[in-house]
Coordinates of C-alpha atoms in Angstrom, one line a residue:
M1 CA -10.8 124.2 -75.6
S2 CA -14.5 124.3 -75.0
A3 CA -14.7 120.6 -74.4
R4 CA -12.0 121.0 -71.7
I5 CA -14.0 123.7 -70.0
I6 CA -17.1 121.5 -70.0
V7 CA -15.3 118.6 -68.4
I8 CA -13.8 120.8 -65.7
A9 CA -17.2 122.4 -65.0
S10 CA -18.8 119.0 -64.8
L11 CA -16.2 117.8 -62.3
L12 CA -16.6 120.9 -60.2
L13 CA -20.4 120.5 -60.1
A14 CA -20.0 116.8 -59.1
V15 CA -17.6 117.7 -56.3
A16 CA -19.9 120.5 -55.1
G17 CA -22.9 118.2 -55.2
C18 CA -21.1 115.5 -53.2
S19 CA -20.2 117.9 -50.4
A20 CA -23.8 119.3 -50.3
I21 CA -25.2 115.8 -50.1
G22 CA -22.9 115.0 -47.1
R23 CA -24.2 118.1 -45.3
L24 CA -27.8 117.3 -46.0
T25 CA -27.7 114.0 -44.1
V26 CA -27.0 115.8 -40.8
K27 CA -29.7 118.1 -39.2
D28 CA -30.2 120.1 -36.1
Y29 CA -32.6 118.8 -33.5
T30 CA -33.7 120.0 -30.1
A31 CA -34.1 117.3 -27.4
K32 CA -37.0 117.5 -24.9
S33 CA -34.4 118.8 -22.4
G34 CA -34.0 121.9 -24.7
E35 CA -30.4 121.0 -25.7
R36 CA -29.3 121.2 -29.3
V37 CA -28.2 117.9 -30.9
M38 CA -26.9 117.4 -34.4
A39 CA -27.8 114.0 -35.8
G40 CA -27.6 112.2 -39.1
Q41 CA -25.8 109.7 -41.2
A42 CA -22.4 111.4 -41.4
E43 CA -19.5 111.3 -38.9
P44 CA -18.7 114.7 -37.5
K45 CA -16.2 116.8 -39.4
D46 CA -12.7 117.2 -38.0
E47 CA -13.3 121.0 -37.6
Y48 CA -16.0 120.3 -35.1
N49 CA -13.3 119.1 -32.7
C50 CA -15.3 116.1 -31.4
R51 CA -14.5 113.2 -29.0
K52 CA -16.3 110.0 -29.2
L53 CA -18.2 109.1 -25.9
S54 CA -19.8 105.8 -26.8
Q55 CA -21.4 103.7 -29.5
E56 CA -24.4 101.5 -28.9
E57 CA -26.9 99.4 -30.9
Q58 CA -30.4 100.6 -31.5
D59 CA -33.2 98.3 -32.6
W60 CA -33.7 98.4 -36.4
G61 CA -35.5 95.1 -36.9
L62 CA -37.0 93.5 -39.9
S63 CA -39.6 96.2 -40.2
G64 CA -36.7 98.7 -40.6
N65 CA -35.7 96.9 -43.8
M66 CA -39.2 97.3 -45.1
D67 CA -39.6 101.0 -44.2
K68 CA -36.1 102.5 -43.9
A69 CA -37.4 106.1 -43.6
A70 CA -39.6 105.3 -40.6
A71 CA -36.8 103.2 -39.0
M72 CA -34.3 106.0 -39.5
E73 CA -36.7 108.6 -38.1
R74 CA -37.3 106.4 -35.0
V75 CA -33.6 105.7 -34.4
T76 CA -32.8 109.4 -34.8
S77 CA -35.5 110.4 -32.4
V78 CA -34.1 108.0 -29.7
A79 CA -30.6 109.2 -30.4
V80 CA -31.5 112.9 -30.0
E81 CA -33.2 112.2 -26.7
T82 CA -30.4 110.0 -25.4
A83 CA -27.5 112.3 -26.5
P84 CA -27.8 114.9 -23.7
K85 CA -28.0 112.3 -21.0
K86 CA -24.6 111.0 -22.2
G87 CA -23.1 114.5 -22.4
A88 CA -23.2 114.4 -26.2
N89 CA -24.3 117.0 -28.8
Y90 CA -23.7 115.0 -32.0
A91 CA -25.2 111.6 -32.9
Y92 CA -23.9 109.6 -35.9
I93 CA -26.6 107.1 -37.0
I94 CA -25.2 104.0 -38.7
A95 CA -27.9 102.0 -40.4
P96 CA -27.3 98.3 -41.2
S97 CA -25.8 97.7 -44.6
E98 CA -27.8 96.1 -47.3
T99 CA -25.5 93.2 -48.2
S100 CA -27.3 90.5 -50.1
I101 CA -26.3 87.1 -51.4
L102 CA -28.5 85.6 -54.1
G103 CA -31.2 88.2 -53.4
F104 CA -31.3 87.6 -49.6
N105 CA -30.3 90.4 -47.3
V106 CA -27.8 88.9 -45.0
N107 CA -28.1 91.9 -42.6
A108 CA -31.9 91.7 -42.4
F109 CA -31.9 91.2 -38.7
S110 CA -29.0 93.5 -37.9
D111 CA -29.5 96.5 -35.6
A112 CA -28.5 100.1 -36.3
E113 CA -25.7 101.7 -34.3
V114 CA -25.4 105.2 -32.8
A115 CA -22.1 106.8 -32.0
Y116 CA -22.3 109.7 -29.6
Y117 CA -19.9 112.6 -29.7
Q118 CA -19.1 115.7 -27.6
C119 CA -18.2 118.4 -30.1
A120 CA -16.6 121.7 -29.1
N121 CA -17.1 123.6 -32.3
L122 CA -20.4 122.8 -33.9
P123 CA -21.5 125.1 -36.7
P124 CA -24.3 127.7 -35.8
A125 CA -27.8 126.3 -35.9
E126 CA -29.6 126.9 -39.2

């Protein structure tokens, strides 16, 4: 009986951890215009009632593969400033995948993409 409880508790912790990780990848930002924009590496939840406005490429470059954190910060910053101009309040950042063949990253020169959404029911700012 106790082994069963341990297995169930472990599964519940894993599920809770996964949902928290998904939430951590999206943050609140304020554009220079003063508008609130949520941006990150997760598509908006259905409950946000969003409609996709556009999707466009953002420069990632070879340096982005060497310093992913700096590239993600740069792309996010551009997306946050661009979103209000497009009427968007949510930016989904899509980094290039790291697909490699024989140790060579075949997406080394690929760009990131940003999908802009207008959401009616964003959660309150934290």
